[in-house]
mmCIF file of C-alpha atoms in Angstrom:
data_model
loop_
_atom_site.group_PDB
_atom_site.id
_atom_site.type_symbol
_atom_site.label_atom_id
_atom_site.label_comp_id
_atom_site.label_asym_id
_atom_site.label_seq_id
_atom_site.Cartn_x
_atom_site.Cartn_y
_atom_site.Cartn_z
ATOM 1 C CA MET A 1 32.366 47.006 -15.556
ATOM 2 C CA ASN A 2 30.901 46.011 -12.191
ATOM 3 C CA GLU A 3 29.654 48.663 -9.813
ATOM 4 C CA ILE A 4 30.237 48.981 -6.104
ATOM 5 C CA ASN A 5 27.630 46.626 -4.666
ATOM 6 C CA ILE A 6 25.251 48.610 -2.438
ATOM 7 C CA THR A 7 22.485 46.444 -1.014
ATOM 8 C CA SER A 8 20.823 48.933 1.342
ATOM 9 C CA ALA A 9 20.904 52.597 2.291
ATOM 10 C CA LYS A 10 19.008 54.457 5.002
ATOM 11 C CA TYR A 11 19.350 57.983 6.349
ATOM 12 C CA GLY A 12 20.618 58.315 9.923
ATOM 13 C CA TYR A 13 18.991 60.477 12.595
ATOM 14 C CA GLY A 14 18.296 63.999 11.383
ATOM 15 C CA ASN A 15 19.482 63.006 7.896
ATOM 16 C CA SER A 16 22.989 63.461 9.269
ATOM 17 C CA CYS A 17 24.431 60.500 7.347
ATOM 18 C CA ILE A 18 23.534 57.403 5.357
ATOM 19 C CA ASN A 19 23.865 53.954 6.902
ATOM 20 C CA ALA A 20 24.583 51.593 4.032
ATOM 21 C CA ASN A 21 25.668 48.069 3.289
ATOM 22 C CA ILE A 22 28.389 48.177 0.660
ATOM 23 C CA ASP A 23 30.156 45.008 -0.430
ATOM 24 C CA SER A 24 28.638 43.237 2.607
ATOM 25 C CA ILE A 25 30.046 45.721 5.137
ATOM 26 C CA ASN A 26 27.860 48.084 7.170
ATOM 27 C CA ILE A 27 29.208 51.592 6.866
ATOM 28 C CA THR A 28 28.144 55.120 7.720
ATOM 29 C CA VAL A 29 28.562 57.558 4.857
ATOM 30 C CA PRO A 30 28.662 61.350 5.225
ATOM 31 C CA LEU A 31 26.706 63.585 2.868
ATOM 32 C CA ASP A 32 29.905 64.852 1.256
ATOM 33 C CA PRO A 33 30.146 64.838 -2.561
ATOM 34 C CA ASP A 34 33.931 64.396 -2.260
ATOM 35 C CA ASN A 35 33.441 61.111 -0.386
ATOM 36 C CA ARG A 36 33.610 58.289 -2.932
ATOM 37 C CA HIS A 37 30.946 56.185 -1.222
ATOM 38 C CA TYR A 38 28.481 59.089 -1.149
ATOM 39 C CA ALA A 39 29.297 59.869 -4.767
ATOM 40 C CA GLU A 40 28.514 56.273 -5.736
ATOM 41 C CA ILE A 41 25.294 56.212 -3.675
ATOM 42 C CA LYS A 42 24.194 59.448 -5.350
ATOM 43 C CA ARG A 43 25.088 58.079 -8.779
ATOM 44 C CA GLN A 44 23.011 54.950 -8.189
ATOM 45 C CA VAL A 45 20.090 56.967 -6.784
ATOM 46 C CA ASP A 46 20.177 59.317 -9.775
ATOM 47 C CA ALA A 47 20.260 56.272 -12.081
ATOM 48 C CA GLY A 48 17.197 54.823 -10.370
ATOM 49 C CA GLU A 49 19.178 51.820 -9.139
ATOM 50 C CA LEU A 50 18.991 52.592 -5.406
ATOM 51 C CA THR A 51 16.525 54.155 -2.980
ATOM 52 C CA ILE A 52 17.576 55.651 0.342
ATOM 53 C CA GLU A 53 15.116 54.818 3.118
ATOM 54 C CA ASP A 54 13.943 57.590 5.426
ATOM 55 C CA ALA A 55 15.426 57.878 8.894
ATOM 56 C CA ASP A 56 13.590 56.344 11.847
ATOM 57 C CA MET B 1 74.446 53.540 -11.240
ATOM 58 C CA SER B 2 77.423 54.974 -9.342
ATOM 59 C CA LYS B 3 76.893 57.394 -6.479
ATOM 60 C CA ALA B 4 78.307 60.206 -8.585
ATOM 61 C CA ALA B 5 75.939 59.364 -11.406
ATOM 62 C CA GLU B 6 73.014 59.229 -8.970
ATOM 63 C CA LEU B 7 73.891 62.682 -7.672
ATOM 64 C CA ALA B 8 74.264 64.027 -11.197
ATOM 65 C CA ALA B 9 70.890 62.552 -12.129
ATOM 66 C CA LEU B 10 69.282 64.080 -9.070
ATOM 67 C CA ILE B 11 70.669 67.540 -9.808
ATOM 68 C CA GLY B 12 69.931 67.159 -13.503
ATOM 69 C CA SER B 13 66.332 66.221 -12.802
ATOM 70 C CA GLN B 14 65.637 69.870 -11.961
ATOM 71 C CA SER B 15 63.398 68.558 -9.236
ATOM 72 C CA SER B 16 63.444 69.103 -5.510
ATOM 73 C CA LEU B 17 65.885 67.014 -3.494
ATOM 74 C CA SER B 18 63.135 65.857 -1.140
ATOM 75 C CA ASN B 19 59.441 65.250 -1.542
ATOM 76 C CA ARG B 20 60.177 64.244 -5.131
ATOM 77 C CA ASN B 21 57.886 61.265 -5.190
ATOM 78 C CA LEU B 22 54.270 62.165 -5.907
ATOM 79 C CA VAL B 23 53.213 58.600 -5.089
ATOM 80 C CA ILE B 24 52.197 58.008 -1.471
ATOM 81 C CA ASN B 25 53.124 54.552 -0.132
ATOM 82 C CA GLY B 26 55.061 53.694 -3.284
ATOM 83 C CA ASP B 27 57.131 51.193 -1.277
ATOM 84 C CA MET B 28 53.951 49.378 -0.166
ATOM 85 C CA ALA B 29 55.048 49.605 3.473
ATOM 86 C CA VAL B 30 51.766 50.864 4.951
ATOM 87 C CA ALA B 31 48.906 48.366 5.192
ATOM 88 C CA GLN B 32 46.538 49.662 7.864
ATOM 89 C CA ARG B 33 43.649 47.412 6.777
ATOM 90 C CA GLY B 34 45.735 44.253 7.091
ATOM 91 C CA THR B 35 48.299 42.338 5.126
ATOM 92 C CA SER B 36 46.176 39.889 3.131
ATOM 93 C CA ALA B 37 42.654 39.628 1.749
ATOM 94 C CA THR B 38 41.301 36.569 -0.024
ATOM 95 C CA SER B 39 38.352 36.118 -2.424
ATOM 96 C CA GLN B 40 38.516 39.654 -3.740
ATOM 97 C CA SER B 41 36.469 40.817 -6.723
ATOM 98 C CA GLY B 42 34.697 43.990 -7.803
ATOM 99 C CA THR B 43 35.863 47.432 -8.692
ATOM 100 C CA ASP B 44 36.883 48.888 -5.346
ATOM 101 C CA ILE B 45 39.294 46.465 -3.667
ATOM 102 C CA ARG B 46 41.452 48.221 -1.057
ATOM 103 C CA LEU B 47 44.153 46.684 1.109
ATOM 104 C CA LEU B 48 47.476 48.520 1.013
ATOM 105 C CA ASP B 49 47.009 52.205 1.674
ATOM 106 C CA MET B 50 46.497 54.423 -1.377
ATOM 107 C CA TRP B 51 46.278 51.480 -3.804
ATOM 108 C CA GLN B 52 43.081 50.259 -5.440
ATOM 109 C CA LEU B 53 42.649 46.957 -7.233
ATOM 110 C CA VAL B 54 39.925 47.049 -9.852
ATOM 111 C CA GLU B 55 38.535 43.709 -10.964
ATOM 112 C CA GLY B 56 36.164 44.450 -13.805
ATOM 113 C CA ALA B 57 36.011 40.890 -15.107
ATOM 114 C CA ASP B 58 35.044 37.476 -13.731
ATOM 115 C CA ALA B 59 38.259 36.692 -11.884
ATOM 116 C CA VAL B 60 38.892 36.467 -8.148
ATOM 117 C CA PHE B 61 42.110 37.565 -6.471
ATOM 118 C CA THR B 62 44.047 37.271 -3.267
ATOM 119 C CA ILE B 63 45.739 40.586 -2.583
ATOM 120 C CA ALA B 64 48.553 40.898 -0.073
ATOM 121 C CA GLN B 65 51.429 42.901 1.284
ATOM 122 C CA SER B 66 54.255 40.552 0.350
ATOM 123 C CA SER B 67 57.754 40.341 1.775
ATOM 124 C CA THR B 68 58.989 39.349 -1.668
ATOM 125 C CA ALA B 69 60.739 42.498 -2.797
ATOM 126 C CA PRO B 70 63.790 43.677 -4.719
ATOM 127 C CA ASP B 71 66.963 44.769 -2.937
ATOM 128 C CA GLY B 72 66.361 47.930 -0.956
ATOM 129 C CA PHE B 73 62.681 47.244 -0.330
ATOM 130 C CA ASN B 74 60.912 45.131 2.288
ATOM 131 C CA ASN B 75 57.432 44.939 0.789
ATOM 132 C CA SER B 76 55.492 44.675 -2.420
ATOM 133 C CA LEU B 77 51.860 44.628 -3.464
ATOM 134 C CA LYS B 78 51.096 41.075 -4.567
ATOM 135 C CA ILE B 79 48.070 40.049 -6.604
ATOM 136 C CA ASP B 80 47.350 36.341 -7.041
ATOM 137 C CA THR B 81 44.658 35.036 -9.362
ATOM 138 C CA THR B 82 42.596 32.450 -7.478
ATOM 139 C CA THR B 83 39.690 32.163 -9.917
ATOM 140 C CA ALA B 84 40.691 32.564 -13.532
ATOM 141 C CA ASP B 85 39.028 34.466 -16.355
ATOM 142 C CA SER B 86 40.882 33.476 -19.491
ATOM 143 C CA SER B 87 38.388 34.838 -21.996
ATOM 144 C CA LEU B 88 37.841 38.507 -21.335
ATOM 145 C CA SER B 89 35.001 40.244 -23.133
ATOM 146 C CA THR B 90 35.925 43.392 -25.041
ATOM 147 C CA THR B 91 35.238 45.675 -22.073
ATOM 148 C CA GLN B 92 36.466 43.533 -19.184
ATOM 149 C CA PHE B 93 39.724 44.390 -17.471
ATOM 150 C CA ALA B 94 41.648 44.467 -14.202
ATOM 151 C CA SER B 95 44.168 47.023 -13.028
ATOM 152 C CA VAL B 96 46.001 48.443 -10.032
ATOM 153 C CA LYS B 97 45.824 52.171 -9.552
ATOM 154 C CA THR B 98 46.681 55.005 -7.225
ATOM 155 C CA ARG B 99 45.148 58.466 -7.317
ATOM 156 C CA PHE B 100 46.584 61.892 -6.624
ATOM 157 C CA GLU B 101 44.920 64.833 -4.942
ATOM 158 C CA GLY B 102 44.788 67.874 -7.204
ATOM 159 C CA LEU B 103 46.200 70.268 -4.641
ATOM 160 C CA ASN B 104 49.411 68.196 -4.532
ATOM 161 C CA LEU B 105 49.946 68.523 -8.289
ATOM 162 C CA GLN B 106 49.980 72.230 -8.997
ATOM 163 C CA GLN B 107 53.756 72.265 -9.442
ATOM 164 C CA LEU B 108 53.222 70.268 -12.634
ATOM 165 C CA GLN B 109 51.805 73.438 -14.223
ATOM 166 C CA PHE B 110 49.502 71.420 -16.443
ATOM 167 C CA GLY B 111 47.293 73.578 -18.582
ATOM 168 C CA THR B 112 50.102 76.057 -19.228
ATOM 169 C CA SER B 113 52.953 76.267 -21.704
ATOM 170 C CA SER B 114 55.271 75.392 -18.806
ATOM 171 C CA ALA B 115 53.688 71.985 -18.169
ATOM 172 C CA LYS B 116 56.305 69.639 -16.713
ATOM 173 C CA PRO B 117 57.136 66.124 -17.899
ATOM 174 C CA LEU B 118 56.900 63.283 -15.407
ATOM 175 C CA THR B 119 59.059 60.210 -15.002
ATOM 176 C CA LEU B 120 57.703 56.999 -13.548
ATOM 177 C CA SER B 121 59.970 54.303 -12.145
ATOM 178 C CA PHE B 122 58.882 51.054 -10.536
ATOM 179 C CA TRP B 123 59.873 47.463 -9.770
ATOM 180 C CA VAL B 124 57.661 44.741 -11.170
ATOM 181 C CA ARG B 125 57.650 40.945 -11.176
ATOM 182 C CA SER B 126 55.356 38.292 -12.628
ATOM 183 C CA ASN B 127 55.437 34.745 -13.919
ATOM 184 C CA VAL B 128 53.696 36.099 -17.029
ATOM 185 C CA THR B 129 56.177 37.623 -19.462
ATOM 186 C CA GLY B 130 55.116 39.928 -22.262
ATOM 187 C CA THR B 131 53.862 43.448 -22.954
ATOM 188 C CA TYR B 132 52.072 45.378 -20.227
ATOM 189 C CA SER B 133 50.468 48.821 -20.187
ATOM 190 C CA VAL B 134 50.766 51.606 -17.654
ATOM 191 C CA MET B 135 48.976 54.894 -18.072
ATOM 192 C CA ILE B 136 48.286 58.194 -16.399
ATOM 193 C CA ALA B 137 44.928 59.920 -16.704
ATOM 194 C CA LEU B 138 43.627 63.339 -15.921
ATOM 195 C CA SER B 139 40.620 62.004 -14.104
ATOM 196 C CA ASP B 140 38.450 65.084 -14.039
ATOM 197 C CA ALA B 141 35.652 65.589 -16.555
ATOM 198 C CA THR B 142 38.079 65.776 -19.485
ATOM 199 C CA ASN B 143 39.306 62.214 -18.829
ATOM 200 C CA ILE B 144 42.313 62.132 -21.114
ATOM 201 C CA TYR B 145 45.042 59.536 -21.025
ATOM 202 C CA GLN B 146 48.667 58.887 -21.822
ATOM 203 C CA SER B 147 49.541 55.195 -22.053
ATOM 204 C CA HIS B 148 52.872 53.457 -22.496
ATOM 205 C CA THR B 149 53.906 49.842 -22.725
ATOM 206 C CA TYR B 150 56.692 48.047 -20.924
ATOM 207 C CA ALA B 151 57.928 44.462 -21.088
ATOM 208 C CA ILE B 152 58.389 41.877 -18.393
ATOM 209 C CA SER B 153 61.163 39.864 -19.973
ATOM 210 C CA SER B 154 62.062 37.248 -17.376
ATOM 211 C CA ALA B 155 59.526 35.236 -15.411
ATOM 212 C CA ASP B 156 59.568 35.527 -11.616
ATOM 213 C CA THR B 157 62.363 38.101 -11.660
ATOM 214 C CA TRP B 158 62.284 41.649 -10.337
ATOM 215 C CA GLU B 159 62.747 44.173 -13.150
ATOM 216 C CA LYS B 160 62.990 47.958 -12.816
ATOM 217 C CA LYS B 161 61.110 50.000 -15.405
ATOM 218 C CA THR B 162 61.347 53.696 -16.245
ATOM 219 C CA ILE B 163 58.885 55.637 -18.387
ATOM 220 C CA THR B 164 58.648 59.366 -19.090
ATOM 221 C CA PHE B 165 55.309 61.087 -19.705
ATOM 222 C CA ILE B 166 54.976 64.471 -21.366
ATOM 223 C CA GLY B 167 53.139 67.248 -19.555
ATOM 224 C CA ASP B 168 49.773 68.517 -20.694
ATOM 225 C CA THR B 169 49.797 72.129 -21.847
ATOM 226 C CA THR B 170 46.052 72.312 -22.425
ATOM 227 C CA THR B 171 44.343 70.810 -19.390
ATOM 228 C CA ALA B 172 44.795 72.232 -15.922
ATOM 229 C CA ILE B 173 44.455 70.033 -12.854
ATOM 230 C CA PRO B 174 41.927 71.513 -10.409
ATOM 231 C CA ASP B 175 43.632 72.898 -7.315
ATOM 232 C CA ASP B 176 41.405 71.087 -4.844
ATOM 233 C CA ASN B 177 40.980 67.884 -2.844
ATOM 234 C CA THR B 178 39.510 65.838 -5.689
ATOM 235 C CA SER B 179 41.289 63.258 -7.821
ATOM 236 C CA GLY B 180 43.074 65.289 -10.428
ATOM 237 C CA PHE B 181 45.217 62.498 -11.674
ATOM 238 C CA LEU B 182 45.638 58.713 -11.537
ATOM 239 C CA LEU B 183 48.313 56.157 -12.333
ATOM 240 C CA ASP B 184 47.028 52.809 -13.594
ATOM 241 C CA PHE B 185 48.855 49.492 -14.132
ATOM 242 C CA CYS B 186 46.932 47.079 -16.345
ATOM 243 C CA LEU B 187 46.705 43.388 -15.407
ATOM 244 C CA GLY B 188 44.556 42.324 -18.338
ATOM 245 C CA SER B 189 42.066 43.980 -20.643
ATOM 246 C CA GLY B 190 39.590 43.387 -23.418
ATOM 247 C CA THR B 191 40.235 44.955 -26.789
ATOM 248 C CA ALA B 192 37.952 47.933 -26.161
ATOM 249 C CA TYR B 193 40.797 49.477 -24.154
ATOM 250 C CA THR B 194 43.850 48.080 -25.966
ATOM 251 C CA SER B 195 43.200 48.018 -29.706
ATOM 252 C CA GLY B 196 44.222 51.638 -30.298
ATOM 253 C CA GLY B 197 47.774 50.948 -29.172
ATOM 254 C CA ALA B 198 49.719 52.986 -26.658
ATOM 255 C CA THR B 199 49.506 56.740 -27.007
ATOM 256 C CA GLY B 200 53.220 57.062 -26.291
ATOM 257 C CA SER B 201 54.177 60.670 -25.696
ATOM 258 C CA ALA B 202 50.768 62.078 -26.518
ATOM 259 C CA TRP B 203 47.482 62.663 -24.743
ATOM 260 C CA SER B 204 44.327 60.997 -26.005
ATOM 261 C CA SER B 205 40.669 60.701 -25.112
ATOM 262 C CA SER B 206 40.254 57.527 -27.160
ATOM 263 C CA ALA B 207 39.136 54.640 -24.948
ATOM 264 C CA THR B 208 40.921 52.172 -27.233
ATOM 265 C CA SER B 209 44.255 53.567 -26.045
ATOM 266 C CA TYR B 210 43.463 53.529 -22.323
ATOM 267 C CA PHE B 211 45.574 50.395 -21.878
ATOM 268 C CA GLY B 212 46.876 50.594 -25.425
ATOM 269 C CA GLY B 213 49.088 47.714 -26.484
ATOM 270 C CA HIS B 214 48.585 45.623 -23.351
ATOM 271 C CA ALA B 215 48.936 42.006 -24.459
ATOM 272 C CA VAL B 216 48.878 39.683 -21.435
ATOM 273 C CA ASN B 217 46.250 38.552 -18.951
ATOM 274 C CA ILE B 218 47.171 37.970 -15.321
ATOM 275 C CA MET B 219 43.652 36.606 -14.829
ATOM 276 C CA ALA B 220 44.125 33.821 -17.388
ATOM 277 C CA SER B 221 45.363 31.208 -14.897
ATOM 278 C CA THR B 222 45.337 30.552 -11.169
ATOM 279 C CA SER B 223 49.107 30.140 -11.478
ATOM 280 C CA ASN B 224 49.503 33.829 -12.274
ATOM 281 C CA GLU B 225 50.690 36.588 -9.981
ATOM 282 C CA PHE B 226 51.766 40.210 -10.270
ATOM 283 C CA LEU B 227 53.988 42.061 -7.797
ATOM 284 C CA LEU B 228 54.721 45.780 -7.701
ATOM 285 C CA THR B 229 56.798 48.086 -5.499
ATOM 286 C CA GLY B 230 59.173 51.040 -5.526
ATOM 287 C CA VAL B 231 56.715 53.151 -7.477
ATOM 288 C CA GLN B 232 57.978 56.696 -7.936
ATOM 289 C CA LEU B 233 56.502 59.456 -10.096
ATOM 290 C CA GLU B 234 58.516 62.639 -10.208
ATOM 291 C CA ILE B 235 58.867 65.830 -12.162
ATOM 292 C CA GLY B 236 61.449 65.770 -14.941
ATOM 293 C CA GLU B 237 62.775 63.369 -17.513
ATOM 294 C CA VAL B 238 65.200 61.532 -15.221
ATOM 295 C CA ALA B 239 64.365 58.727 -12.816
ATOM 296 C CA THR B 240 66.180 59.402 -9.566
ATOM 297 C CA PRO B 241 66.683 56.729 -6.884
ATOM 298 C CA PHE B 242 63.557 55.830 -4.936
ATOM 299 C CA GLU B 243 62.927 58.360 -2.195
ATOM 300 C CA HIS B 244 62.673 56.318 0.984
ATOM 301 C CA ILE B 245 60.947 58.034 3.882
ATOM 302 C CA SER B 246 60.387 56.843 7.434
ATOM 303 C CA TYR B 247 57.472 54.531 8.148
ATOM 304 C CA GLY B 248 56.039 57.198 10.456
ATOM 305 C CA ASP B 249 56.100 59.862 7.746
ATOM 306 C CA ASN B 250 54.634 57.414 5.249
ATOM 307 C CA LEU B 251 51.858 56.425 7.660
ATOM 308 C CA PHE B 252 51.023 60.052 8.436
ATOM 309 C CA ARG B 253 50.661 60.859 4.730
ATOM 310 C CA CYS B 254 48.352 57.874 4.309
ATOM 311 C CA GLN B 255 46.203 58.900 7.263
ATOM 312 C CA ARG B 256 44.912 61.928 5.372
ATOM 313 C CA TYR B 257 43.058 59.319 3.293
ATOM 314 C CA TYR B 258 42.480 56.402 5.668
ATOM 315 C CA TRP B 259 43.167 55.453 9.266
ATOM 316 C CA GLN B 260 41.773 53.049 11.795
ATOM 317 C CA PHE B 261 41.816 51.679 15.286
ATOM 318 C CA GLY B 262 42.564 47.968 15.202
ATOM 319 C CA THR B 263 45.126 45.890 13.274
ATOM 320 C CA GLY B 264 47.662 45.506 16.026
ATOM 321 C CA ASP B 265 45.845 47.509 18.675
ATOM 322 C CA PRO B 266 45.125 45.503 21.854
ATOM 323 C CA GLN B 267 41.765 44.664 23.388
ATOM 324 C CA TYR B 268 40.137 47.622 25.176
ATOM 325 C CA THR B 269 41.913 50.178 23.023
ATOM 326 C CA PRO B 270 39.868 53.354 23.587
ATOM 327 C CA ILE B 271 38.179 54.962 20.598
ATOM 328 C CA GLY B 272 36.442 57.951 22.150
ATOM 329 C CA THR B 273 34.464 59.244 25.087
ATOM 330 C CA GLY B 274 31.070 60.872 25.550
ATOM 331 C CA VAL B 275 27.708 60.728 27.288
ATOM 332 C CA SER B 276 24.976 58.090 27.322
ATOM 333 C CA GLU B 277 21.407 58.835 26.355
ATOM 334 C CA GLY B 278 20.172 55.352 27.236
ATOM 335 C CA SER B 279 19.863 53.343 24.035
ATOM 336 C CA PHE B 280 22.522 55.385 22.270
ATOM 337 C CA SER B 281 25.511 57.525 23.183
ATOM 338 C CA ASN B 282 27.271 60.636 21.922
ATOM 339 C CA ILE B 283 30.929 59.846 21.295
ATOM 340 C CA ASP B 284 33.512 62.332 19.999
ATOM 341 C CA ILE B 285 36.542 61.044 18.091
ATOM 342 C CA PHE B 286 39.437 63.163 16.864
ATOM 343 C CA TYR B 287 41.500 62.249 13.773
ATOM 344 C CA PRO B 288 45.330 62.175 13.739
ATOM 345 C CA THR B 289 45.358 64.642 10.836
ATOM 346 C CA LYS B 290 42.964 66.663 8.725
ATOM 347 C CA MET B 291 41.408 64.264 6.255
ATOM 348 C CA ARG B 292 40.986 64.844 2.526
ATOM 349 C CA ALA B 293 37.193 64.662 2.719
ATOM 350 C CA THR B 294 34.597 63.740 5.290
ATOM 351 C CA PRO B 295 35.285 60.045 5.925
ATOM 352 C CA THR B 296 33.108 56.990 5.690
ATOM 353 C CA ILE B 297 33.185 55.095 8.969
ATOM 354 C CA ALA B 298 33.033 51.331 9.450
ATOM 355 C CA TYR B 299 33.444 49.297 12.583
ATOM 356 C CA SER B 300 33.108 45.899 14.205
ATOM 357 C CA GLY B 301 33.669 44.568 17.697
ATOM 358 C CA ILE B 302 32.960 47.813 19.586
ATOM 359 C CA GLN B 303 31.461 48.286 23.053
ATOM 360 C CA VAL B 304 30.375 51.274 25.123
ATOM 361 C CA PHE B 305 30.840 51.260 28.936
ATOM 362 C CA ASP B 306 29.065 53.576 31.408
ATOM 363 C CA GLY B 307 30.980 52.660 34.550
ATOM 364 C CA SER B 308 28.875 49.651 35.474
ATOM 365 C CA THR B 309 27.536 48.116 32.253
ATOM 366 C CA ALA B 310 29.128 47.420 28.872
ATOM 367 C CA GLU B 311 26.953 47.101 25.758
ATOM 368 C CA ASP B 312 27.785 46.038 22.212
ATOM 369 C CA VAL B 313 27.428 48.685 19.518
ATOM 370 C CA THR B 314 24.697 47.473 17.163
ATOM 371 C CA GLY B 315 24.588 50.264 14.589
ATOM 372 C CA THR B 316 24.822 53.961 13.922
ATOM 373 C CA ARG B 317 21.944 56.197 15.015
ATOM 374 C CA GLY B 318 23.536 59.263 13.412
ATOM 375 C CA SER B 319 26.827 61.056 12.990
ATOM 376 C CA SER B 320 28.137 64.521 12.319
ATOM 377 C CA ALA B 321 31.532 64.149 10.718
ATOM 378 C CA GLY B 322 34.004 66.819 9.731
ATOM 379 C CA LEU B 323 37.528 66.834 8.364
ATOM 380 C CA GLN B 324 39.156 66.710 11.827
ATOM 381 C CA SER B 325 36.673 64.977 14.120
ATOM 382 C CA ILE B 326 33.382 63.148 14.278
ATOM 383 C CA HIS B 327 30.425 63.172 16.634
ATOM 384 C CA PHE B 328 29.307 59.547 16.512
ATOM 385 C CA GLN B 329 26.025 58.207 17.906
ATOM 386 C CA PRO B 330 26.203 54.427 18.330
ATOM 387 C CA ASN B 331 23.089 52.414 19.127
ATOM 388 C CA HIS B 332 23.471 49.873 21.929
ATOM 389 C CA GLY B 333 21.656 48.164 24.786
ATOM 390 C CA SER B 334 20.405 50.261 27.685
ATOM 391 C CA LEU B 335 22.928 52.333 29.640
ATOM 392 C CA VAL B 336 22.286 54.907 32.361
ATOM 393 C CA VAL B 337 21.173 58.234 30.874
ATOM 394 C CA GLY B 338 23.585 61.072 31.534
ATOM 395 C CA ARG B 339 26.544 58.957 32.525
ATOM 396 C CA GLY B 340 29.924 59.468 30.967
ATOM 397 C CA VAL B 341 30.858 56.615 28.631
ATOM 398 C CA HIS B 342 33.779 55.437 26.636
ATOM 399 C CA ALA B 343 33.895 53.287 23.514
ATOM 400 C CA TYR B 344 36.608 50.703 22.946
ATOM 401 C CA LEU B 345 37.642 47.664 20.918
ATOM 402 C CA THR B 346 36.255 44.502 22.523
ATOM 403 C CA GLY B 347 38.914 42.222 21.065
ATOM 404 C CA THR B 348 41.922 42.113 18.812
ATOM 405 C CA SER B 349 39.711 41.625 15.751
ATOM 406 C CA GLY B 350 37.702 44.766 16.439
ATOM 407 C CA TYR B 351 38.257 47.864 14.339
ATOM 408 C CA PHE B 352 36.938 51.346 13.682
ATOM 409 C CA SER B 353 37.975 52.875 10.359
ATOM 410 C CA PHE B 354 37.808 56.281 8.700
ATOM 411 C CA ASP B 355 38.016 56.282 4.903
ATOM 412 C CA SER B 356 38.351 59.275 2.596
ATOM 413 C CA GLU B 357 40.520 57.660 -0.070
ATOM 414 C CA LEU B 358 40.166 58.949 -3.596
#
């Protein structure tokens, strides 16, 4: 089964959120485990498939 | 069914006379994201509110809110195959699903000896006749299923189907905002999920029964389509008439999970107000209702105006989102520090969305 396609992820200012590109759309994801995008980002990070860049 | 028989069925269902339908947007009337999306693939395709198309194969779809509908309905969810996958591997599949928040399901009394049965009714239409699967799953860590088959007998003809599921006396649904339950209509599947046959009136954790007995493949040809509407899931063993609610009530229920500016809103529609800090601003936005979870935000075609200069929003510096509002910090070109600002849609194609769907 295909996964949600996340091509980049970077923490926002103060690590308040994650700015990500998912399925070619730029989105801002909250750090909420009940949010499905955050859950998928965390799953891919835990699986070693994705790295979240530090905030500027 | 006569009116007297309908009333008798309603009373006999031992269910409430209103708020019977556990499915939100079962009549496919609410489509905040738009009414059509082409070239869709992948496992998280969203168009009509509360409905997810999962394409776990090599097909491509157009998904749309269609005006082709049975009597009594104005809309359906339509899925057209535009790139075919006629030879599914054992684990490839596609399906249409909707999920249910656990705190809306406690009246089912699952996990107790009083667990209630559920009856599903829906209208379906396809050019592909044959045996289809529909299942419900307790989608927490236990992940157990109950699958049934139904037949589409006549091509390109609306048919109403009714299926009763038994309750689960062993597994409770968590009383929280997570997905305690899902309803899944199969469009095509490899044998890994079909070979065990339908569970019928039993719960199973066997993956081979997930879409047990499903025998057709909507993805097999670009001539194929699948339409669905009038989906109702209610307590009891009797299918009562579809519970129509107003568009406004339907929309409000959907907005707990998704809402957006855009799609019909005019140019310059305001999004929020705040204060400039030069290269970014602080904008507060309030939601129309308390959302299920902290939402993901996405946007396009947004500007911020400080009274003399308007700048395009180029990205998100940071955000502090809650269940009822968000403090959003958009990056943009230079504006005067300390000035009040407002953010707005720059054109009719602009949007700003908030997504906490399950």
